[in-house]
Structure formats: structure tokens, C-alpha cells
């Protein structure tokens, strides 16, 4: 009892399996407004891919926040099961794995499986293709190593290839594997760039069950005919999202094409995007999709983007949102002190009850603006990130990112001002 690393029973962790990824075609819901001006607000086109790269993220020199994937501002693309408090269904000793493997797992100090391990290990043991989505640091490595080691114990001629995006990750997986198979006749070869290829080539002449490597080096070894993927019946693509980010898509396709058609394919990633979904469709057969992703943002916050047409007046678009009846208590974020002040003045001129808080105001002015907003005397508070740190205001109906936040952390922090204490809230981010 009382393991030092407690992954389980952590109420902040959410678990759940999902069968399919839905690209919701539901619009944001503001379009049914009675006001004629609202035509200038166009909810995201939601019919297919969910988000559109081109023309969305402004690429102007070093524009802050432009590197944040727009899909992160929309939370309708992937639907996961309701959040729940995690209680592992299994203990390692309950899994249908060899006794000596259980002993090595315990010797490594793992008592209870982490959520992703708990959910995926039984399916992998059954030979199913699996997609596992879980945040980094949640034990994905053992989630695939444990059942695959068991497979090799049952059939010593079984070969497994594990592909990871970086050398360090491949080496880390190899290290963990070596600990799990200590004392067994199971061998691995780690094939990564930056290390002498000669040694890797000679290792591949001996008996092995696992090859763990990075895409570039694996491809190199295939081309040199030192590695024959047709002998591998199991493959793991670890950190698939990072492999995509790093431009390994073609290498992945190349490798998968050389694998036997009848194979066991496992796919692990920290995020699930339309690109990942496309790969899953190409590479896996009737996969079991499991997501135990802890949600980055409160579940009760509906998030969407507001796209601006070229030449469209941003304040005008904002105006048309603010006059809608459900925009009762609106916190608007701007990037600079000057921009925030300018926007709040413009809104007051347009007849809105708006205040502002930013670093150019003294403490008394800031407190007054905040109080008026808290009491509901003013409908709108325009703020900079710094001024809004830690603010706990009840009943904020909407957070509007008039300027894109500098980082995703800032984004999460901003939108966390709404949807508090289990209430529903909406977050809109101006893009384009
Ligand atoms: P991920 O691949 O999801 O980023 P890792 O597999 O690298 O995560 O695991 C993160 C850390 O958690 C590692 O230090 C690992 O040894 C530890 N760990 C994994 N599973 C367990 C477990 N069941 N119990 C305790 N520690 C674990
Ligand atoms: Mg990992």
C-alpha cells in the first residue's frame, strides 16, 4: 500500500474511452441572435476538419501567440467521455501476464497501474490494435512494454519494433525495457542517430526481440538491408504527435508499408488531432481508442474562435457580440496596457458599461473597476493578463480573447476566469 508515485485516485485525472472522434458540425450558437448586425459574427465552419491552417494563424514577424495551434481554442473537435475520478480496475498482479514479469514490475516499484496502463494493457494482451492518448508523464511506456514483453515471453521468436521521435526517448524506452526484462532471455537493440551505426549493425546480427529507434536511423538500416521489417509482427509508434511535428510523416509511412499486413499496431500520443486521426485510419485495424487525457481546461467551458474577414473592424465585431443578451458579464483580454485602455474607452463611447484594469492604473482605480464589474454594475471588464492573475470573479458568462494570448498557459489561465465552480462559461478567441 501507499506507493510513492500515486497516479491513481487522483481526482484531477480524468479517464475514459472513446470510440470515435467526432468533428462536430454544431455551430457556436450565437448565430441565432435576433439582432440583424450579428451577421458579422460567423461561427467557425464546423463541417469537416475542425480547423483550418491557412489564413488563420497570422504569420507576421514574431507575432505573439501565433504559434499556438488554433484548434486549441476550440473544444468541439474531440469528444472524450465524461470526466471521472480514476480508480484502477486492475492491479499488475491481476493482469494475465507471466509471473516473473509481474515480479520485475514490482521490483521496479510499480504497484498500481497508471490510468493509461490500466485501460490499454488488457486490450493489448488480447492482441487488439490500440490508440492510447494520455498526457506526458503518465506511464505510456510501460503501457505498451508490459504486454509486449509478455507476448515475447510466450513466443521467443516474436519481434517488436518501437519508433520514437528522439534519441533520448528511444534510449529511455530501451532502458525501461531492460529493467523489465532483467534476467529473461529477451534482447533489444537501440538504433538511434548520433551513435556509431557500425555497432548497431553488428548488434542486429545477433538474436533480438525488440528494436527501438528513431525514424531516420531505422530507415537508414532498412536501406542498408540490416533491418527487415517484414519480420516484425508488432509495432509501436510512440509520441506520434511529436513525430508528426518533427516532420517524420513520410518515414512513418515508409516503415508501415514495409511491415506485414497482419500485424499488431499500437499508437501512443499526448494529443489527438485530425492529422493523428488520419494516420490511425491508415495504419491501424479496428483500433480500440483510449483517452485518459486530463483535460487542460475546465470541462464546463465552451471554447470557440471568432474569425475576422480581411478588413473587418474588430471592435465592430466585438460590439455585435456584446449586445447579445447572453453576454451578461464579459471579461475581455488584450495584450498591452495601451490597447486595453483604448478598447475600454471605445466601448464606453459606444454606450457599454465597461471598465479596465491594467498596469498603468493605480491600485484604487483598478479596485474600483473590479468592484463595479463584480457587482454587475459594469457589464464588461477589459484586462491585461498580468492584471487579471488570480482574479476570482463569480458569474463571468464570457471570456473574450480580443488579442491572442502569448502562450497556451496564458490561454488556459484567461479562460479559467469563466466556468468556475462547475458553472458553464464560454470563451471566444479572435483570430485572423
Ligand atoms: P509517458 O510516456 O506517458 O510520458 P513515462 O512512461 O515516461 O510516461 O512514465 C513517466 C514516469 O512515471 C516514469 O518515471 C515512470 O518510471 C513512472 N511510472 C510509469 N508507470 C508507473 C506506475 N505504474 N507506477 C509508478 N510509476 C510509474
Ligand atoms: Mg512516452
Coordinates of C-alpha atoms and ligand atoms in Angstrom, one line a residue:
X1 CA 0.0 0.0 0.0
X2 CA 0.9 3.6 -0.2
X3 CA 3.0 3.7 -3.3
X4 CA 5.3 6.7 -3.6
X5 CA 4.2 7.5 -7.1
X6 CA 0.5 7.7 -6.9
X7 CA -1.1 8.0 -10.3
X8 CA -4.4 6.6 -9.2
X9 CA -7.2 8.1 -7.2
X10 CA -6.1 11.5 -8.2
X11 CA -9.3 13.4 -8.6
X12 CA -7.7 15.8 -11.1
X13 CA -7.2 12.9 -13.5
X14 CA -9.9 12.1 -16.0
X15 CA -10.3 8.9 -17.6
X16 CA -12.5 7.4 -20.3
X17 CA -12.6 5.5 -23.5
X18 CA -13.9 7.0 -26.7
X19 CA -14.9 5.1 -29.7
X20 CA -14.6 7.7 -32.4
X21 CA -13.5 11.2 -32.8
X22 CA -16.3 13.5 -33.8
X23 CA -15.9 16.6 -35.8
X24 CA -18.9 18.4 -34.5
X25 CA -20.8 20.4 -37.1
X26 CA -22.6 22.2 -34.4
X27 CA -22.2 25.9 -34.7
X28 CA -21.4 28.1 -31.8
X29 CA -24.9 29.0 -31.1
X30 CA -24.6 32.8 -31.3
X31 CA -25.8 32.9 -34.8
X32 CA -29.4 32.7 -33.9
X33 CA -29.4 36.1 -32.4
X34 CA -32.3 38.5 -33.0
X35 CA -30.0 41.4 -33.8
X36 CA -29.5 42.0 -37.5
X37 CA -25.9 43.2 -37.0
X38 CA -24.9 39.7 -36.0
X39 CA -24.2 38.7 -39.5
X40 CA -20.7 39.9 -38.9
X41 CA -20.1 37.1 -36.4
X42 CA -19.5 33.9 -38.2
X43 CA -19.2 30.8 -36.1
X44 CA -16.4 28.6 -37.2
X45 CA -17.2 26.4 -40.2
X46 CA -17.5 23.2 -38.4
X47 CA -18.3 20.6 -41.0
X48 CA -15.1 18.8 -41.6
X49 CA -11.6 19.1 -40.5
X50 CA -12.4 21.2 -37.5
X51 CA -9.8 23.8 -38.1
X52 CA -8.1 25.4 -41.0
X53 CA -4.5 26.1 -41.1
X54 CA -4.3 28.5 -43.9
X55 CA -5.1 32.1 -43.2
X56 CA -5.8 31.5 -39.5
X57 CA -2.6 32.0 -37.6
X58 CA -1.2 35.3 -38.6
X59 CA 2.4 34.7 -39.6
X60 CA 3.6 38.3 -39.4
X61 CA 7.1 38.6 -38.0
X62 CA 7.1 37.2 -34.5
X63 CA 3.5 38.0 -33.7
X64 CA 2.9 36.7 -30.3
X65 CA 0.6 33.8 -29.8
X66 CA 0.7 33.0 -33.5
X67 CA 2.4 29.7 -32.7
X68 CA -0.5 28.4 -30.7
X69 CA -2.5 25.9 -32.7
X70 CA -5.9 27.5 -33.4
X71 CA -7.5 24.1 -32.8
X72 CA -6.6 24.6 -29.1
X73 CA -9.1 27.4 -28.9
X74 CA -11.9 25.2 -30.0
X75 CA -13.1 22.4 -27.8
X76 CA -15.6 20.7 -30.0
X77 CA -13.3 18.7 -32.2
X78 CA -12.6 15.8 -29.9
X79 CA -15.2 14.5 -27.6
X80 CA -14.0 12.3 -24.8
X81 CA -16.0 10.5 -22.3
X82 CA -17.2 12.4 -19.2
X83 CA -14.6 13.1 -16.6
X84 CA -14.4 10.7 -13.7
X85 CA -12.3 10.0 -10.7
X86 CA -9.8 7.3 -11.5
X87 CA -9.8 4.1 -9.7
X88 CA -7.7 1.4 -11.3
X89 CA -9.7 -1.6 -12.3
X90 CA -6.7 -3.8 -12.2
X91 CA -3.5 -4.3 -10.2
X92 CA -0.5 -5.5 -12.0
X93 CA -1.0 -8.9 -10.4
X94 CA -4.4 -9.1 -11.9
X95 CA -3.2 -8.9 -15.5
X96 CA -2.9 -12.1 -17.4
X97 CA 0.9 -11.9 -17.7
X98 CA 3.8 -14.1 -16.7
X99 CA 4.6 -14.3 -13.0
X100 CA 8.2 -13.4 -13.5
X101 CA 7.2 -10.3 -15.4
X102 CA 5.0 -9.3 -12.5
X103 CA 7.9 -9.6 -10.2
X104 CA 10.1 -7.4 -12.3
X105 CA 7.4 -4.8 -12.4
X106 CA 7.1 -4.8 -8.6
X107 CA 10.9 -4.7 -8.3
X108 CA 10.8 -1.5 -10.4
X109 CA 8.5 0.0 -7.8
X110 CA 5.3 0.0 -9.8
X111 CA 2.4 -1.2 -7.6
X112 CA -0.7 0.1 -9.3
X113 CA -1.1 0.7 -13.0
X114 CA -1.5 4.3 -14.1
X115 CA -4.8 5.2 -15.8
X116 CA -3.5 4.6 -19.3
X117 CA -1.8 1.3 -18.3
X118 CA -5.0 0.2 -16.6
X119 CA -7.1 0.8 -19.7
X120 CA -4.8 -0.3 -22.5
X121 CA -2.9 -3.3 -21.2
X122 CA -5.9 -5.7 -21.3
X123 CA -6.6 -4.8 -24.9
X124 CA -3.0 -5.1 -26.0
X125 CA -2.9 -8.5 -24.2
X126 CA -5.8 -9.5 -26.4
X127 CA -3.9 -8.6 -29.5
X128 CA -6.0 -5.5 -30.4
X129 CA -4.7 -2.5 -32.2
X130 CA -4.8 0.3 -29.7
X131 CA -4.6 4.1 -29.8
X132 CA -3.6 5.5 -26.4
X133 CA -3.9 9.2 -25.7
X134 CA -2.6 10.4 -22.4
X135 CA -0.6 13.4 -21.1
X136 CA 3.2 13.1 -20.9
X137 CA 4.5 11.6 -17.8
X138 CA 1.5 9.3 -17.3
X139 CA 3.3 6.0 -17.9
X140 CA 2.7 5.3 -21.6
X141 CA 6.0 3.4 -21.9
X142 CA 5.0 0.6 -19.6
X143 CA 1.5 0.6 -21.1
X144 CA 3.0 -0.9 -24.2
X145 CA 6.1 -2.5 -22.9
X146 CA 4.5 -4.8 -20.3
X147 CA 2.0 -6.5 -22.7
X148 CA 4.6 -6.7 -25.5
X149 CA 7.2 -8.3 -23.2
X150 CA 4.6 -10.8 -22.2
X151 CA 4.0 -11.5 -25.9
X152 CA 7.7 -12.2 -26.4
X153 CA 7.8 -14.4 -23.3
X154 CA 5.0 -16.5 -24.8
X155 CA 6.7 -16.6 -28.2
X156 CA 10.5 -16.1 -28.1
X157 CA 10.7 -15.6 -31.9
X158 CA 8.4 -12.6 -31.8
X159 CA 9.9 -9.3 -33.0
X160 CA 8.7 -5.9 -32.0
X161 CA 9.8 -2.5 -33.4
X162 CA 9.2 0.6 -31.3
X163 CA 9.6 4.0 -33.0
X164 CA 10.1 7.2 -31.0
X165 CA 10.7 10.8 -32.2
X166 CA 14.0 11.5 -30.4
X167 CA 17.2 9.6 -29.5
X168 CA 16.7 10.3 -25.8
X169 CA 13.2 8.9 -25.9
X170 CA 14.3 5.8 -27.7
X171 CA 17.1 5.3 -25.2
X172 CA 14.7 5.9 -22.3
X173 CA 12.3 3.2 -23.6
X174 CA 15.3 0.8 -24.1
X175 CA 16.4 1.5 -20.5
X176 CA 12.9 0.8 -19.1
X177 CA 12.7 -2.3 -21.2
X178 CA 16.0 -3.6 -19.9
X179 CA 14.7 -3.2 -16.4
X180 CA 11.5 -5.1 -17.1
X181 CA 13.3 -8.0 -18.8
X182 CA 16.2 -8.3 -16.3
X183 CA 17.0 -12.0 -16.0
X184 CA 15.0 -13.0 -19.1
X185 CA 16.4 -14.1 -22.4
X186 CA 15.0 -11.1 -24.1
X187 CA 17.3 -8.8 -26.1
X188 CA 16.9 -5.3 -27.6
X189 CA 18.8 -3.1 -30.0
X190 CA 18.5 0.6 -29.7
X191 CA 19.1 2.2 -33.1
X192 CA 19.4 6.0 -33.0
X193 CA 21.2 8.6 -34.9
X194 CA 24.3 10.3 -33.4
X195 CA 25.7 6.9 -32.3
X196 CA 28.0 4.7 -34.5
X197 CA 25.9 2.8 -36.9
X198 CA 28.5 0.0 -37.2
X199 CA 27.8 -1.2 -33.7
X200 CA 24.1 -1.1 -34.3
X201 CA 24.6 -3.1 -37.5
X202 CA 26.6 -5.8 -35.7
X203 CA 24.1 -6.0 -32.8
X204 CA 21.4 -6.6 -35.4
X205 CA 23.2 -9.8 -36.5
X206 CA 22.6 -11.4 -33.1
X207 CA 19.3 -12.6 -31.6
X208 CA 17.0 -9.9 -30.5
X209 CA 13.3 -9.3 -29.9
X210 CA 13.0 -5.6 -29.7
X211 CA 14.3 -2.9 -31.9
X212 CA 13.8 0.6 -30.5
X213 CA 14.8 3.6 -32.6
X214 CA 14.3 6.9 -34.3
X215 CA 12.7 7.1 -37.8
X216 CA 15.8 8.3 -39.6
X217 CA 18.2 5.7 -38.3
X218 CA 15.6 2.9 -38.8
X219 CA 15.2 3.9 -42.4
X220 CA 18.9 4.0 -42.9
X221 CA 19.3 0.5 -41.6
X222 CA 16.5 -0.7 -43.8
X223 CA 18.1 0.8 -46.8
X224 CA 21.4 -0.9 -45.8
X225 CA 19.5 -4.2 -45.6
X226 CA 20.4 -4.6 -42.0
X227 CA 16.8 -4.5 -40.8
X228 CA 13.9 -6.3 -42.4
X229 CA 10.6 -5.0 -41.2
X230 CA 8.7 -7.9 -42.7
X231 CA 9.9 -10.0 -39.7
X232 CA 8.2 -7.7 -37.2
X233 CA 4.7 -8.5 -36.3
X234 CA 4.3 -5.8 -33.7
X235 CA 4.9 -2.1 -34.0
X236 CA 4.6 0.8 -31.6
X237 CA 4.6 4.4 -32.7
X238 CA 5.3 6.3 -29.5
X239 CA 4.7 10.1 -29.2
X240 CA 3.1 10.1 -32.6
X241 CA 2.1 13.7 -32.3
X242 CA 5.7 14.7 -31.9
X243 CA 6.8 12.6 -34.8
X244 CA 4.3 14.5 -36.9
X245 CA 5.5 17.8 -35.6
X246 CA 9.1 16.8 -36.4
X247 CA 8.2 16.0 -40.0
X248 CA 8.6 12.2 -39.8
X249 CA 5.3 11.6 -41.6
X250 CA 6.9 10.1 -44.7
X251 CA 9.3 8.0 -42.8
X252 CA 6.4 6.6 -40.8
X253 CA 4.5 5.8 -43.9
X254 CA 7.6 4.2 -45.5
X255 CA 8.1 2.0 -42.4
X256 CA 4.5 1.0 -42.2
X257 CA 4.4 0.0 -45.8
X258 CA 7.3 -2.5 -45.2
X259 CA 5.6 -4.2 -42.2
X260 CA 3.4 -7.3 -42.7
X261 CA -0.3 -6.5 -43.3
X262 CA -1.2 -8.8 -40.5
X263 CA 0.4 -7.1 -37.6
X264 CA -0.2 -5.7 -34.2
X265 CA -0.1 -1.9 -34.2
X266 CA 0.0 0.4 -31.2
X267 CA -0.1 4.1 -31.3
X268 CA 0.6 6.5 -28.4
X269 CA 0.3 10.2 -28.3
X270 CA -0.3 13.1 -25.9
X271 CA -2.7 14.8 -28.2
X272 CA -5.3 13.8 -30.7
X273 CA -5.6 15.9 -33.8
X274 CA -7.2 15.4 -37.3
X275 CA -3.7 14.5 -38.6
X276 CA -3.3 11.8 -36.0
X277 CA -6.8 10.6 -36.8
X278 CA -5.8 10.2 -40.4
X279 CA -2.7 8.2 -39.5
X280 CA -4.8 6.0 -37.3
X281 CA -7.1 5.3 -40.1
X282 CA -4.3 4.4 -42.4
X283 CA -2.2 2.3 -40.1
X284 CA -4.5 0.6 -37.6
X285 CA -7.2 -2.0 -37.9
X286 CA -10.4 -1.5 -35.9
X287 CA -8.4 0.1 -33.2
X288 CA -9.6 0.5 -29.6
X289 CA -9.2 4.2 -28.9
X290 CA -8.5 5.1 -25.3
X291 CA -8.1 8.5 -23.9
X292 CA -7.3 9.2 -20.3
X293 CA -6.3 12.7 -21.0
X294 CA -6.6 15.1 -18.1
X295 CA -8.3 18.0 -19.7
X296 CA -6.3 21.1 -19.9
X297 CA -9.3 23.3 -19.5
X298 CA -12.3 23.1 -17.3
X299 CA -14.9 20.8 -18.9
X300 CA -17.7 23.4 -18.5
X301 CA -16.1 26.0 -20.7
X302 CA -17.3 26.0 -24.3
X303 CA -14.5 27.3 -26.5
X304 CA -14.6 28.7 -30.0
X305 CA -12.9 31.2 -32.3
X306 CA -14.2 34.3 -33.9
X307 CA -12.8 34.6 -37.4
X308 CA -12.3 38.1 -38.8
X309 CA -12.7 38.7 -42.5
X310 CA -9.9 40.7 -44.1
X311 CA -10.6 44.4 -43.5
X312 CA -13.3 43.8 -40.9
X313 CA -13.4 46.1 -37.9
X314 CA -12.5 44.1 -34.8
X315 CA -14.3 46.5 -32.4
X316 CA -17.4 46.4 -34.5
X317 CA -17.4 42.6 -34.4
X318 CA -16.9 42.7 -30.7
X319 CA -19.8 45.2 -30.3
X320 CA -22.1 42.8 -32.1
X321 CA -21.3 40.1 -29.7
X322 CA -21.6 42.2 -26.6
X323 CA -25.2 43.3 -27.5
X324 CA -26.4 39.8 -27.4
X325 CA -28.5 39.0 -24.4
X326 CA -26.4 36.1 -23.0
X327 CA -23.2 38.3 -22.9
X328 CA -24.0 39.3 -19.3
X329 CA -20.7 39.5 -17.6
X330 CA -17.8 39.7 -20.1
X331 CA -14.1 39.7 -19.3
X332 CA -12.1 40.8 -22.3
X333 CA -8.4 40.2 -22.6
X334 CA -6.0 42.5 -24.5
X335 CA -2.3 42.2 -24.9
X336 CA -1.0 45.6 -24.0
X337 CA -1.9 48.2 -21.3
X338 CA -2.4 50.8 -24.1
X339 CA -4.6 48.5 -26.2
X340 CA -6.7 47.6 -23.2
X341 CA -7.3 51.2 -22.2
X342 CA -8.1 52.1 -25.8
X343 CA -10.6 49.3 -26.1
X344 CA -12.4 50.1 -22.9
X345 CA -12.7 53.8 -23.9
X346 CA -14.1 52.8 -27.3
X347 CA -16.6 50.5 -25.7
X348 CA -17.8 53.2 -23.2
X349 CA -18.1 55.6 -26.2
X350 CA -20.4 53.0 -27.8
X351 CA -22.6 53.1 -24.8
X352 CA -21.4 50.0 -23.0
X353 CA -20.8 49.9 -19.2
X354 CA -17.1 48.9 -19.3
X355 CA -14.1 49.3 -17.1
X356 CA -10.5 48.3 -17.4
X357 CA -7.6 47.0 -15.3
X358 CA -4.0 47.2 -16.4
X359 CA -0.7 48.2 -15.0
X360 CA -1.0 51.9 -15.9
X361 CA -3.8 52.3 -13.4
X362 CA -3.2 52.8 -9.8
X363 CA -4.4 50.3 -7.2
X364 CA -7.5 52.4 -6.3
X365 CA -8.6 52.7 -9.9
X366 CA -8.1 49.0 -10.5
X367 CA -10.0 48.0 -7.4
X368 CA -12.9 50.3 -8.3
X369 CA -13.2 48.9 -11.8
X370 CA -13.1 45.4 -10.4
X371 CA -15.7 46.1 -7.8
X372 CA -18.1 47.6 -10.4
X373 CA -17.6 44.5 -12.6
X374 CA -18.0 42.1 -9.7
X375 CA -21.2 43.7 -8.6
X376 CA -22.6 43.7 -12.1
X377 CA -22.7 47.5 -12.4
X378 CA -20.5 47.2 -15.4
X379 CA -21.1 44.5 -17.9
X380 CA -17.6 44.5 -19.3
X381 CA -14.1 44.4 -17.8
X382 CA -11.1 44.8 -20.2
X383 CA -7.9 43.5 -18.8
X384 CA -4.3 42.6 -19.4
X385 CA -3.0 39.1 -18.4
X386 CA -0.9 40.4 -15.5
X387 CA -3.8 42.5 -14.0
X388 CA -6.1 39.5 -14.2
X389 CA -3.8 37.0 -12.5
X390 CA -5.7 35.1 -9.8
X391 CA -8.9 37.1 -10.1
X392 CA -11.8 35.2 -8.8
X393 CA -15.0 36.8 -10.1
X394 CA -18.2 34.8 -9.9
X395 CA -20.6 34.5 -12.8
X396 CA -18.4 35.6 -15.7
X397 CA -20.5 34.5 -18.7
X398 CA -17.9 35.0 -21.3
X399 CA -14.1 35.4 -21.7
X400 CA -13.1 37.0 -24.9
X401 CA -9.6 37.0 -26.1
X402 CA -9.6 40.1 -28.2
X403 CA -5.8 39.5 -28.7
X404 CA -4.4 36.0 -28.9
X405 CA -2.7 35.1 -25.6
X406 CA 1.1 34.8 -25.7
X407 CA 1.1 31.2 -24.6
X408 CA -1.3 28.3 -24.2
X409 CA -0.8 28.5 -20.4
X410 CA -2.0 32.1 -20.6
X411 CA -4.9 31.0 -22.6
X412 CA -5.9 28.4 -20.0
X413 CA -5.5 30.9 -17.3
X414 CA -7.6 33.5 -19.0
X415 CA -10.5 31.2 -19.9
X416 CA -10.4 29.8 -16.4
X417 CA -12.0 33.1 -15.2
X418 CA -15.3 31.7 -16.5
X419 CA -16.9 28.3 -16.0
X420 CA -15.9 28.4 -12.3
X421 CA -17.2 26.2 -9.6
X422 CA -19.0 23.9 -12.0
X423 CA -20.8 26.7 -13.8
X424 CA -21.0 26.9 -17.6
X425 CA -19.0 29.5 -19.4
X426 CA -17.9 30.5 -22.9
X427 CA -14.6 31.5 -24.2
X428 CA -14.2 33.2 -27.6
X429 CA -10.8 33.9 -29.2
X430 CA -10.4 36.4 -32.1
X431 CA -8.3 35.0 -34.8
X432 CA -7.2 36.1 -38.2
Ligands
LIG1 P1 4.8 9.0 -20.7 O1 5.4 8.1 -21.8 O2 3.4 8.9 -20.6 O3 5.3 10.4 -20.9 P2 6.6 7.5 -18.9 O4 6.3 6.1 -19.4 O5 7.8 8.1 -19.3 O6 5.4 8.5 -19.3 O7 6.4 7.5 -17.3 C1 6.6 8.6 -16.6 C2 7.2 8.3 -15.2 O8 6.3 7.5 -14.4 C3 8.4 7.4 -15.3 O9 9.4 7.9 -14.4 C4 8.0 6.0 -14.9 O10 9.0 5.2 -14.4 C5 6.9 6.3 -14.0 N1 5.8 5.3 -13.9 C6 5.2 4.7 -15.0 N2 4.2 3.8 -14.6 C7 4.3 3.8 -13.3 C8 3.5 3.1 -12.3 N3 2.6 2.2 -12.6 N4 3.8 3.3 -11.0 C9 4.7 4.2 -10.6 N5 5.5 4.9 -11.5 C10 5.3 4.7 -12.8
LIG2 MG1 6.4 8.4 -23.5

